CSV table of C-alpha atoms and ligand atoms in Angstrom, one decimal:
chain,number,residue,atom,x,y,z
A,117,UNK,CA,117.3,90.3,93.7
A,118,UNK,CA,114.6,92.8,94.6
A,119,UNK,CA,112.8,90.9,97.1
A,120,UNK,CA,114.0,89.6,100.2
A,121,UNK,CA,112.1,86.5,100.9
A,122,UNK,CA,110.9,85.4,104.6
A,123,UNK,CA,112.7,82.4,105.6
A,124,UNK,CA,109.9,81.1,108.1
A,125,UNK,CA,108.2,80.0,105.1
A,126,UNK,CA,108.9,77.0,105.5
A,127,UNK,CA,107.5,76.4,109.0
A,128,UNK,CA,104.4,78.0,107.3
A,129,UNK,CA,104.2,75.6,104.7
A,130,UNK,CA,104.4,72.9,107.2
A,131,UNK,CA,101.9,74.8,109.6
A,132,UNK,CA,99.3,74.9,106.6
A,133,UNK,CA,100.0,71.5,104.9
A,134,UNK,CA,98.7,70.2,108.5
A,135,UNK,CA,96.4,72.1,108.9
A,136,UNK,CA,94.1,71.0,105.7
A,137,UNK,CA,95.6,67.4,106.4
A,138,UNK,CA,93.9,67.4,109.5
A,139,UNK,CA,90.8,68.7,107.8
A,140,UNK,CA,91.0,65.8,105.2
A,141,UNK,CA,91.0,63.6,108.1
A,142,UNK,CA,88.1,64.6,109.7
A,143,UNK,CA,86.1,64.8,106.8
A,144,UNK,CA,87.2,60.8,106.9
A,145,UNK,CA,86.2,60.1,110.5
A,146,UNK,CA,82.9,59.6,112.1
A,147,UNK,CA,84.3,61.3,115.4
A,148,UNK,CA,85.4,64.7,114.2
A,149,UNK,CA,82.9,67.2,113.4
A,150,UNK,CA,83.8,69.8,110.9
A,151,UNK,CA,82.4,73.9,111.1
A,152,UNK,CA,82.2,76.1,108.4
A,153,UNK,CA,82.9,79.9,110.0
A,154,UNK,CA,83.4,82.8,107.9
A,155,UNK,CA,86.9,84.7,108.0
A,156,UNK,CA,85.9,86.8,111.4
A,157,UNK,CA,83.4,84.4,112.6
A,158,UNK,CA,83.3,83.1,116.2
A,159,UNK,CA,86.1,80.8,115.4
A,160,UNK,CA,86.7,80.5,119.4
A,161,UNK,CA,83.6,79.1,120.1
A,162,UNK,CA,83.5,76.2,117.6
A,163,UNK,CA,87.0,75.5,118.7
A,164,UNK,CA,86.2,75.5,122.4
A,165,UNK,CA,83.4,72.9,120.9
A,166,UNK,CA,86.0,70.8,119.4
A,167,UNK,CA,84.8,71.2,116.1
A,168,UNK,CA,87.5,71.4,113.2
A,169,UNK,CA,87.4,75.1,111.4
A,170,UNK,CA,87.1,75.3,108.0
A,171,UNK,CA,87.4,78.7,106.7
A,172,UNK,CA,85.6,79.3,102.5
A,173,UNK,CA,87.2,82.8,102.4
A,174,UNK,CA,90.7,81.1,102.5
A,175,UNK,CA,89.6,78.7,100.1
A,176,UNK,CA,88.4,80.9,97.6
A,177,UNK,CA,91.7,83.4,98.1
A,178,UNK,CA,93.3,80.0,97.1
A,179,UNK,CA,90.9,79.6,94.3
A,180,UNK,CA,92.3,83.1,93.5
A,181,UNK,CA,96.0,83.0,94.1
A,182,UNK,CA,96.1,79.7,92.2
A,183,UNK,CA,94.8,81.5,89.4
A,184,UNK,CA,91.9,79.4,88.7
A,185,UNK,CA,88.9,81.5,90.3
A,186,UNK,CA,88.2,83.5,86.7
A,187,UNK,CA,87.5,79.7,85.3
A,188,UNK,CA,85.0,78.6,87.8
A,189,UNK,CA,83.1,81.7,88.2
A,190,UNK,CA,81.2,81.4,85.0
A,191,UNK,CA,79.6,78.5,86.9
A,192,UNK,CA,78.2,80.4,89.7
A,193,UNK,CA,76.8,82.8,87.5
A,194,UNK,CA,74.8,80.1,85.7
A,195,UNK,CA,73.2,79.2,88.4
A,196,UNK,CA,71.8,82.8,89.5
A,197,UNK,CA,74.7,84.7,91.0
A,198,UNK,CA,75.5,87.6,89.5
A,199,UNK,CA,78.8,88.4,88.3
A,200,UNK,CA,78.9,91.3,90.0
A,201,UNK,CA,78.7,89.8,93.7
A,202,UNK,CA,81.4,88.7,95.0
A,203,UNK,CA,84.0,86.6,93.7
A,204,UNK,CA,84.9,84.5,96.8
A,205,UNK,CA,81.7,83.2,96.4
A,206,UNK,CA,80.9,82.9,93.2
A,207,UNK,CA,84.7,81.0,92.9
A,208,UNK,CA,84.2,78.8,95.2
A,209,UNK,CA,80.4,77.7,94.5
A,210,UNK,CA,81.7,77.0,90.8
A,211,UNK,CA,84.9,75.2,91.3
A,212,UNK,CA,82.6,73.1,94.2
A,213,UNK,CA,80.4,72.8,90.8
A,214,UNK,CA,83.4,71.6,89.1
A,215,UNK,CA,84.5,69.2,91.4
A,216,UNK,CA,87.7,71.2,91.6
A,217,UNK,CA,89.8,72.4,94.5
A,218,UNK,CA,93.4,74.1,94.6
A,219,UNK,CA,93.8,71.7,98.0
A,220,UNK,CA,94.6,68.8,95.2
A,221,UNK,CA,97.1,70.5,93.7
A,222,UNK,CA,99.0,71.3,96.3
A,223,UNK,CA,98.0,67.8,98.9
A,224,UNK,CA,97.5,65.3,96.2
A,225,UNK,CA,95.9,63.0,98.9
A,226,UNK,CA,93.4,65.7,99.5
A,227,UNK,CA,90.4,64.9,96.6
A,228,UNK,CA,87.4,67.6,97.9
A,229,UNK,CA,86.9,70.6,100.3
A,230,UNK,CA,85.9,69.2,103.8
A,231,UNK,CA,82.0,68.4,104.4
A,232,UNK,CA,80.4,70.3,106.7
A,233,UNK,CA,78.6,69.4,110.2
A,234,UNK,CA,77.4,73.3,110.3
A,235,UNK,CA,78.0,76.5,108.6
A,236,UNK,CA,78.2,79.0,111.0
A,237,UNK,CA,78.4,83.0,109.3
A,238,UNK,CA,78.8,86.6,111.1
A,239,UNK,CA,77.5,89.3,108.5
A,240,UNK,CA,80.1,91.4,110.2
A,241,UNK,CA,82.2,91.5,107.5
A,242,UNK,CA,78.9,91.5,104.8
A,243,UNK,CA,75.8,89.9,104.1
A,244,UNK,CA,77.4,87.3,100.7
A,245,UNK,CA,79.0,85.1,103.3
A,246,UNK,CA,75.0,84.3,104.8
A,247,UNK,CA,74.3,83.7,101.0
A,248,UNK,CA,77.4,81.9,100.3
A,249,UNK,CA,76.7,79.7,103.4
A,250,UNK,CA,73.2,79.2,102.5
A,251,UNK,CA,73.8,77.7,99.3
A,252,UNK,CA,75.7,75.3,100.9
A,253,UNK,CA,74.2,74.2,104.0
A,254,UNK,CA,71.2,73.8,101.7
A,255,UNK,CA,73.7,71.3,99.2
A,256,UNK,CA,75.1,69.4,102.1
A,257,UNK,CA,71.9,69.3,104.1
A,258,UNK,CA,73.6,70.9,107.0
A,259,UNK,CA,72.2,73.5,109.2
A,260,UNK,CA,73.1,77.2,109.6
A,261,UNK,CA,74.1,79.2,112.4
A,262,UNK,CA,74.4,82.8,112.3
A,263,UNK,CA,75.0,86.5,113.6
A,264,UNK,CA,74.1,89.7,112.8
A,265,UNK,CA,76.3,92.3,113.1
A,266,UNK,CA,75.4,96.2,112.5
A,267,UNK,CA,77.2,97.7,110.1
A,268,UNK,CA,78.4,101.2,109.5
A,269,UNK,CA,79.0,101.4,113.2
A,270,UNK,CA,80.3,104.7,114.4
A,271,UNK,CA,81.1,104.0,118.1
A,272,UNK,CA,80.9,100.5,119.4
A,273,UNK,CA,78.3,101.0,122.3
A,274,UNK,CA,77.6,98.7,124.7
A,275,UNK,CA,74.0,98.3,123.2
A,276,UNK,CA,75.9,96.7,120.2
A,277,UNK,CA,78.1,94.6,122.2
A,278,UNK,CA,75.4,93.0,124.2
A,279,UNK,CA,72.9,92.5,120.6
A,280,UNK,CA,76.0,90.3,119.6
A,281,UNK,CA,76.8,89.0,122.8
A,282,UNK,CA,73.8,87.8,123.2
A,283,UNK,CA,73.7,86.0,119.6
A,284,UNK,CA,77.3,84.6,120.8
A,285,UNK,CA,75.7,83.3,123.6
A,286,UNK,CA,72.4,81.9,121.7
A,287,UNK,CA,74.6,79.8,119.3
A,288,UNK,CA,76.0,77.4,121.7
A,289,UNK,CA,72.8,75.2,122.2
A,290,UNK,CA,72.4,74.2,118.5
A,291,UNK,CA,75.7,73.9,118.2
A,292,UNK,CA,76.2,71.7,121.2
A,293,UNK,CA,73.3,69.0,119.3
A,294,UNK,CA,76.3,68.7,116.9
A,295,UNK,CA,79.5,68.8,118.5
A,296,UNK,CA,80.8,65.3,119.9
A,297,UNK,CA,81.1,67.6,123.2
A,298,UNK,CA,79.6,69.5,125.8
A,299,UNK,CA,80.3,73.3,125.9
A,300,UNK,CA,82.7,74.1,128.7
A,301,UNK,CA,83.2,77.8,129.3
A,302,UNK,CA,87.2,77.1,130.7
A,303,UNK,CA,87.6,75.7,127.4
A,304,UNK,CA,86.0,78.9,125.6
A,305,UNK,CA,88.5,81.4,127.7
A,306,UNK,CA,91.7,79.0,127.1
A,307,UNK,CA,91.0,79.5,123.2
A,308,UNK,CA,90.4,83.2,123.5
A,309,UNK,CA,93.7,84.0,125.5
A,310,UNK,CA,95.4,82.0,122.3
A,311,UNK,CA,93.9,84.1,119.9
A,312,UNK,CA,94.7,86.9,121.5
A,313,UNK,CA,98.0,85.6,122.0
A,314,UNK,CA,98.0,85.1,118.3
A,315,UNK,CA,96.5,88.5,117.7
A,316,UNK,CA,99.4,90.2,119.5
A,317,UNK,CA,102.2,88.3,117.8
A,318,UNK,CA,100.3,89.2,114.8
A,319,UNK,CA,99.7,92.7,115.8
A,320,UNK,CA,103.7,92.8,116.4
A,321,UNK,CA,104.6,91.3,113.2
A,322,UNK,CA,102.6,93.7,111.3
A,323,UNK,CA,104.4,96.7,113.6
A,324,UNK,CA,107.7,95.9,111.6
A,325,UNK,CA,106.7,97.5,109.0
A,326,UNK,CA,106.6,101.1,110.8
A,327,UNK,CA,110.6,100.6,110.7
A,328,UNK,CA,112.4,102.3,108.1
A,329,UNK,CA,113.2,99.9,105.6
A,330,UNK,CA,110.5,97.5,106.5
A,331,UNK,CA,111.1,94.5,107.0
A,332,UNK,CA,107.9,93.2,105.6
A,333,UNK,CA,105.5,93.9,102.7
A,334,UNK,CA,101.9,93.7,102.3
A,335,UNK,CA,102.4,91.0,99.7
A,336,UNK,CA,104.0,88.9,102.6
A,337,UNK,CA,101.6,89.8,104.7
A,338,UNK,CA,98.4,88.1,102.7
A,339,UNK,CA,100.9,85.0,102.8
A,340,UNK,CA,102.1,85.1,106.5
A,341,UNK,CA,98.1,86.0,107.9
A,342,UNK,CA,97.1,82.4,107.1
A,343,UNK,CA,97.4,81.4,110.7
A,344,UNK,CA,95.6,84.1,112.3
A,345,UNK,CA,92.8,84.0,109.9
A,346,UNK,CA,92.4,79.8,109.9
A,347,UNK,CA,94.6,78.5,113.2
A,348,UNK,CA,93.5,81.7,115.7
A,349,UNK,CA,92.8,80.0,119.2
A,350,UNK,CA,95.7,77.5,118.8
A,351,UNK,CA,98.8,76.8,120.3
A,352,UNK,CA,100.4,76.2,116.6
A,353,UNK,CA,99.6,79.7,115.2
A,354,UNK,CA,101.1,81.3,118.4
A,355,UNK,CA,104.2,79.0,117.7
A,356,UNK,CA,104.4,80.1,114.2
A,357,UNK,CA,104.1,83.6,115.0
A,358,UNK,CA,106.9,83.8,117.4
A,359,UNK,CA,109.1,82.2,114.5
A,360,UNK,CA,108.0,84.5,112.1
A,361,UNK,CA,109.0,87.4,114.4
A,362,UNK,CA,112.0,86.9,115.8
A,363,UNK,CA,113.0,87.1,112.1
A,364,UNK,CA,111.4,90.5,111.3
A,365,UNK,CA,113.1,91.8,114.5
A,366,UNK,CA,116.1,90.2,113.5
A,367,UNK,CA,116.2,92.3,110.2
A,368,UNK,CA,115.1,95.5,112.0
A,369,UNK,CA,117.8,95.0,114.1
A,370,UNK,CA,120.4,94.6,111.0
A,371,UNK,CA,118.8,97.1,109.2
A,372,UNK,CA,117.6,94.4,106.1
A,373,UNK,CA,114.6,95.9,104.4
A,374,UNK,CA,112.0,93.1,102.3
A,375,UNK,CA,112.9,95.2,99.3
A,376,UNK,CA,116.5,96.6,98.1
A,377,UNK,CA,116.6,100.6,98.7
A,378,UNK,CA,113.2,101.6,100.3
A,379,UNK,CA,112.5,104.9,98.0
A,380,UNK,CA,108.6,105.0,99.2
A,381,UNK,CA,106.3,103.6,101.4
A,382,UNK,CA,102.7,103.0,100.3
A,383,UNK,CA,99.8,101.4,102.6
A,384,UNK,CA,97.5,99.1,100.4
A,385,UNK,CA,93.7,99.8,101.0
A,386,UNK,CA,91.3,97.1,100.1
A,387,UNK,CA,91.3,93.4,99.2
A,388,UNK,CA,94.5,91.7,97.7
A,389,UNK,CA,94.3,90.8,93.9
A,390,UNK,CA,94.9,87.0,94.5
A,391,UNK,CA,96.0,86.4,91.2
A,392,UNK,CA,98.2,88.9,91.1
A,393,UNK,CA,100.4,88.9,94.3
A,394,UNK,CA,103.8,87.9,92.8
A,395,UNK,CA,103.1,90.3,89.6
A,396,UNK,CA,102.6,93.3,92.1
A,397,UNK,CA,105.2,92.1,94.6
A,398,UNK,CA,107.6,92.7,91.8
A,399,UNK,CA,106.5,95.8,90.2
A,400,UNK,CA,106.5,97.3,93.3
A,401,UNK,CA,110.1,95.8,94.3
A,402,UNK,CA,111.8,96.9,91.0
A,403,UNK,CA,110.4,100.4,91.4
A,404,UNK,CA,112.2,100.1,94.9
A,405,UNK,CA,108.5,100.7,96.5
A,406,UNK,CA,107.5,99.1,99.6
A,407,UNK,CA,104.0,98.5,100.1
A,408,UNK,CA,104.6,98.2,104.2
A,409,UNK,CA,100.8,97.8,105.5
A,410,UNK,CA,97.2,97.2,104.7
A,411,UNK,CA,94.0,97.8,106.1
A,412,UNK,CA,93.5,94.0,105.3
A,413,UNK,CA,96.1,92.2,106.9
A,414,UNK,CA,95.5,94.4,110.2
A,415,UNK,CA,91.9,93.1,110.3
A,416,UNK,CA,93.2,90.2,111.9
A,417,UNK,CA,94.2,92.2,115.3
A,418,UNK,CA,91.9,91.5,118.0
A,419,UNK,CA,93.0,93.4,120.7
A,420,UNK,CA,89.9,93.2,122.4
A,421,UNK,CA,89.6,89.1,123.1
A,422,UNK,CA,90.0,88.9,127.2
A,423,UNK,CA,89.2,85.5,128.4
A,424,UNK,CA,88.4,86.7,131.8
A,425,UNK,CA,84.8,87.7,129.9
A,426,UNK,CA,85.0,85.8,126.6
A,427,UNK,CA,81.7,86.3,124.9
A,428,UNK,CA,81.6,90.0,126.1
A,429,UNK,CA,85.2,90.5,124.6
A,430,UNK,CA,84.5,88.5,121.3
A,431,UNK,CA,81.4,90.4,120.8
A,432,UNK,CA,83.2,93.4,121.5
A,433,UNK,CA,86.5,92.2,118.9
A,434,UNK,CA,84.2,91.1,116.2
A,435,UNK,CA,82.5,94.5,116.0
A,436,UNK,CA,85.3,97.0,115.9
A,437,UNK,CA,86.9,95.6,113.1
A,438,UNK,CA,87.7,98.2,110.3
A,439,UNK,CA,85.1,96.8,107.8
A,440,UNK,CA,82.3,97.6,109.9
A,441,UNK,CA,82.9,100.9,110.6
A,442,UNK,CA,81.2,104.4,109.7
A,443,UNK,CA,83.3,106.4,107.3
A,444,UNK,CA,84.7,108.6,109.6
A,445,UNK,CA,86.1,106.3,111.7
A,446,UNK,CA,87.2,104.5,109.2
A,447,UNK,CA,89.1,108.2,107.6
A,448,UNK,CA,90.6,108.5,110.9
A,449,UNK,CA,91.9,105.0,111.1
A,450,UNK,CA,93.9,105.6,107.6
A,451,UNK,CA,95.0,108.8,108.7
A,452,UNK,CA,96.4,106.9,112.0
A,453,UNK,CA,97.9,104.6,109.8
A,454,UNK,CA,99.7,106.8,107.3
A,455,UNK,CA,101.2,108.7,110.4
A,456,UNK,CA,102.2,105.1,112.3
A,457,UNK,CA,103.7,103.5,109.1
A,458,UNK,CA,105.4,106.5,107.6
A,459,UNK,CA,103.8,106.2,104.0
A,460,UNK,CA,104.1,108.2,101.3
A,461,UNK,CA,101.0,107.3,99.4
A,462,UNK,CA,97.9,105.2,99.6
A,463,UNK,CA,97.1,102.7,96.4
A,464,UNK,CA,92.9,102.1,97.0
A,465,UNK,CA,91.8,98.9,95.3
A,466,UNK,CA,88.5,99.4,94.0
A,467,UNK,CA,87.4,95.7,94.2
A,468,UNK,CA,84.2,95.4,91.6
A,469,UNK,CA,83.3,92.6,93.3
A,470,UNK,CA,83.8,93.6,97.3
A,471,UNK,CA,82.3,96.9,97.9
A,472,UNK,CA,82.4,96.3,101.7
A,473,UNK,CA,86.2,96.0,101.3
A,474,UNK,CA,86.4,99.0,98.4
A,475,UNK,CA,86.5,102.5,100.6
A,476,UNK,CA,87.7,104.5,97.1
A,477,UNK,CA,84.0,105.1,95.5
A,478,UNK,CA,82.5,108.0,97.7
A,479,UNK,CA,85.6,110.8,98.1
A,480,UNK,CA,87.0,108.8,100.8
A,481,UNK,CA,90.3,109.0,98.9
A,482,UNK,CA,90.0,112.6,98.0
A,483,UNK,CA,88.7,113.7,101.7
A,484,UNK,CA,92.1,111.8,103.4
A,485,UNK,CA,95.0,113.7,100.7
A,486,UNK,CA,92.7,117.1,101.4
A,487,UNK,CA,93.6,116.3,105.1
A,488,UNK,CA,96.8,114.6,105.4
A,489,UNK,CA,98.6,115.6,102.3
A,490,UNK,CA,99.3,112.0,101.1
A,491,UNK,CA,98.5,111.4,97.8
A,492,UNK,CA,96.2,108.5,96.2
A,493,UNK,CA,96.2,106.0,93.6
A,494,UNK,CA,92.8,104.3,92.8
A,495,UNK,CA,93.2,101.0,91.1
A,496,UNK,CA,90.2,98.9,89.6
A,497,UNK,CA,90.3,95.3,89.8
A,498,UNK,CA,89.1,92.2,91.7
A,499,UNK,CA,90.2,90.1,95.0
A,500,UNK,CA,89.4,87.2,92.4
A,501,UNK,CA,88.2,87.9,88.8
A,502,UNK,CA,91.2,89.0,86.9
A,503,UNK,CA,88.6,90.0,84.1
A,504,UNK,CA,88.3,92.9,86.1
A,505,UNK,CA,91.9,94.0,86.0
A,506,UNK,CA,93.9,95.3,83.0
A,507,UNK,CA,97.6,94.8,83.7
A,508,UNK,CA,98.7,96.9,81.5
A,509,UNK,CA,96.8,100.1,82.7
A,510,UNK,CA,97.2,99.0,86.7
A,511,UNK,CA,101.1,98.8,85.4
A,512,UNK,CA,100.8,102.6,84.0
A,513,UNK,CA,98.8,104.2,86.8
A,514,UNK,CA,101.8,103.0,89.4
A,515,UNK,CA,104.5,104.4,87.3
A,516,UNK,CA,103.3,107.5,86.9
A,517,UNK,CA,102.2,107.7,90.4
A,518,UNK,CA,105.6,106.8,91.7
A,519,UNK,CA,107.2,109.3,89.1
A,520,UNK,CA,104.6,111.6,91.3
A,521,UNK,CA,105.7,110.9,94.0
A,522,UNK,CA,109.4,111.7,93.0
A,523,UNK,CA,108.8,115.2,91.5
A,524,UNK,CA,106.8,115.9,95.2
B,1285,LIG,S1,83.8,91.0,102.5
B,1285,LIG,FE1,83.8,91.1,100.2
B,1285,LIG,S2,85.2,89.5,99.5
B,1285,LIG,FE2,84.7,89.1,101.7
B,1285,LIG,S3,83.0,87.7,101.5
B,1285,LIG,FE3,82.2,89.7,101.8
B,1285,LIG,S4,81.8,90.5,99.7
B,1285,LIG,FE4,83.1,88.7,99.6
């Protein structure tokens, strides 16, 4: 056994089985109203609005980590999206072409993806997910609600928090016309404290990994971040996250690392390759590598929610976020990293599909090993089209790098 495996996985399976079941239902019932929000969309708002949250990033990671996005993207592409946007999208617009979900495979009761009331996007992250939402609301006849985020942000000023503030502030009306209720602003702050409840835990979770061996790995990571990313402002992910560390403290405190004889640590920069979790979870293990941390998973931490001033604070959370950064904050933030997590070298994942997620294609790489002294390995793939992946060289490139690392 390379791998140690996280025992709270059960409780997760349990926490996300419930989750889309509750979905299901709503989509059933003329009493529940059912948002669309993209991955670090104001989540807290439609929940304080009582809308059920459906999240299309998570859907098309499942698209991808059930290896069926490649299949369904040709279908996207046929009807005018390139293939070289983004494969969340173009995934999940051809499996909804198809009639196919990955929800049905794994809750046979479940037959379709939940209908939506609204779509509600923050470009935050990148401009698809306005596209990707569009070409929806437009199918289901639903309307769409949106913010506009800079991007490339050096500092966050308060100019730019009050700009999105402002929008936060502007979306309650129309969204109020659909929700069953009327917005309540003690309601709003209860759901911020419990996502940043949840974003601490999480925050703390992902802190493990600093210990030497860690106790987690970035492949565990992309499993154990479904709560924050779809259950964020409930009592349940707070809950799960408490479970899942008081087992990662557990093994720090018995010295159990999540792979048999840490060698190296490497921080993973960029999106997961869905399809190829397990595959790299393994490689990595039997080469006794430990992939500890990720720019990804952190992007989850919202250290700035304070429900004493929610829209302020949300604004304020849903700006800082890595992705939309300058460069140079974004080199000093990896350099933090490497120093915090202890790593020995930093895999980039050119995505051909994400370019707001891919940091490898302008020296970034280069400029950080210049500075730190850590060295780099650039791999090209997808989050979602394995077409853009070859095994075989990926497999190559991590050997040699680690036999790098060993002659350093
Ligand atoms: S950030 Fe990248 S992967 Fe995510 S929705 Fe935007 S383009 Fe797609």
């Amino acid at each position: 056994m390379y791998r140690k495996e996280i025992a709270a996985n059960n409780e997760l399976k349990q926490v996300m089985a419930d989750y889309y079941h509750e979905l299901n239902h709503a989509t059933k019932s003329d009493d529940e109203k059912i948002a669309w929000c993209s991955s670090v969309g104001p989540a807290e708002i439609l929940r304080s609005l009582d809308f059920k949250v459906y999240f299309p990033e998570n859907h098309s990671a499942l698209l991808g980590s059930s290896r069926m996005a490649t299949d369904f993207i040709p279908y996207a592409n046929a009807i005018g999206y390139s293939p070289e946007v983004c494969s969340y999208l173009t995934a999940d617009i051809g499996a909804y072409l198809k009639n196919v979900t990955p929800l049905s495979r794994a809750y046979p009761e479940i037959k379709s993806i939940p209908k939506p009331d609204v779509l509600v996007f923050n470009t935050n992250q990148c401009r698809e997910v306005q596209d990707w939402f569009s070409w929806f609301a437009n199918e289901f006849k639903a309307p769409l609600v949106g913010i506009s985020t800079p991007r490339s942000v050096g500092t966050v000023t308060n100019s730019h928090i009050k700009f999105i503030e402002q929008q936060m502030e502007e979306i309650i009306e129309p969204l109020e016309k659909i929700s069953t209720i009327r917005f309540n602003i003690n309601k709003l702050k209860e759901i911020v404290s419990l996502s940043r409840e949840c974003s601490d835990l999480w925050k703390k979770v992902l802190d493990t990994a600093a210990t030497i061996p860690s106790p987690l790995t970035f492949f565990d990571g992309t499993i154990q971040m479904g709560p924050a990313v779809v259950l964020r402002g409930t009592q349940i992910a707070v809950d799960y996250y408490e479970i899942l560390l008081a087992e990662l403290q557990e093994r720090v405190e018995t010295n159990i690392g999540a792979v048999d004889n840490e060698r190296y640590r490497l921080y993973w920069e960029g999106m997961p390759i869905w399809g190829r979790l397990r595959h790299y979870s393994e490689l990595f293990a039997r080469l006794k590598v430990c992939v500890v941390a990720s720019t990804y998973c952190n992007s989850w931490i919202f250290t700035a929610f304070n429900e004493r001033d929610p829209f302020r604070s949300m604004a304020k959370a849903y700006t800082e976020l890595f992705i939309v950064r300058s460069d140079e904050y974004k080199e000093k933030y990896l350099r933090e990293m490497t120093e915090f997590f202890k790593i020995d070298g930093i895999i980039f994942h050119d995505a051909k599909t994400c370019p707001h997620n891919t940091n490898a294609r302008y020296g970034m790489p280069q400029r950080l090993e210049v500075e730190t002294g850590v060295p780099n390995l650039i791999i090209n793939g997808d989050l979602n089209d394995v077409r853009c992946l070859s095994d075989e060289q990926s497999r190559t490139g991590i050997e040699a790098f680690i036999e790098q690392l060993e002659e350093a």
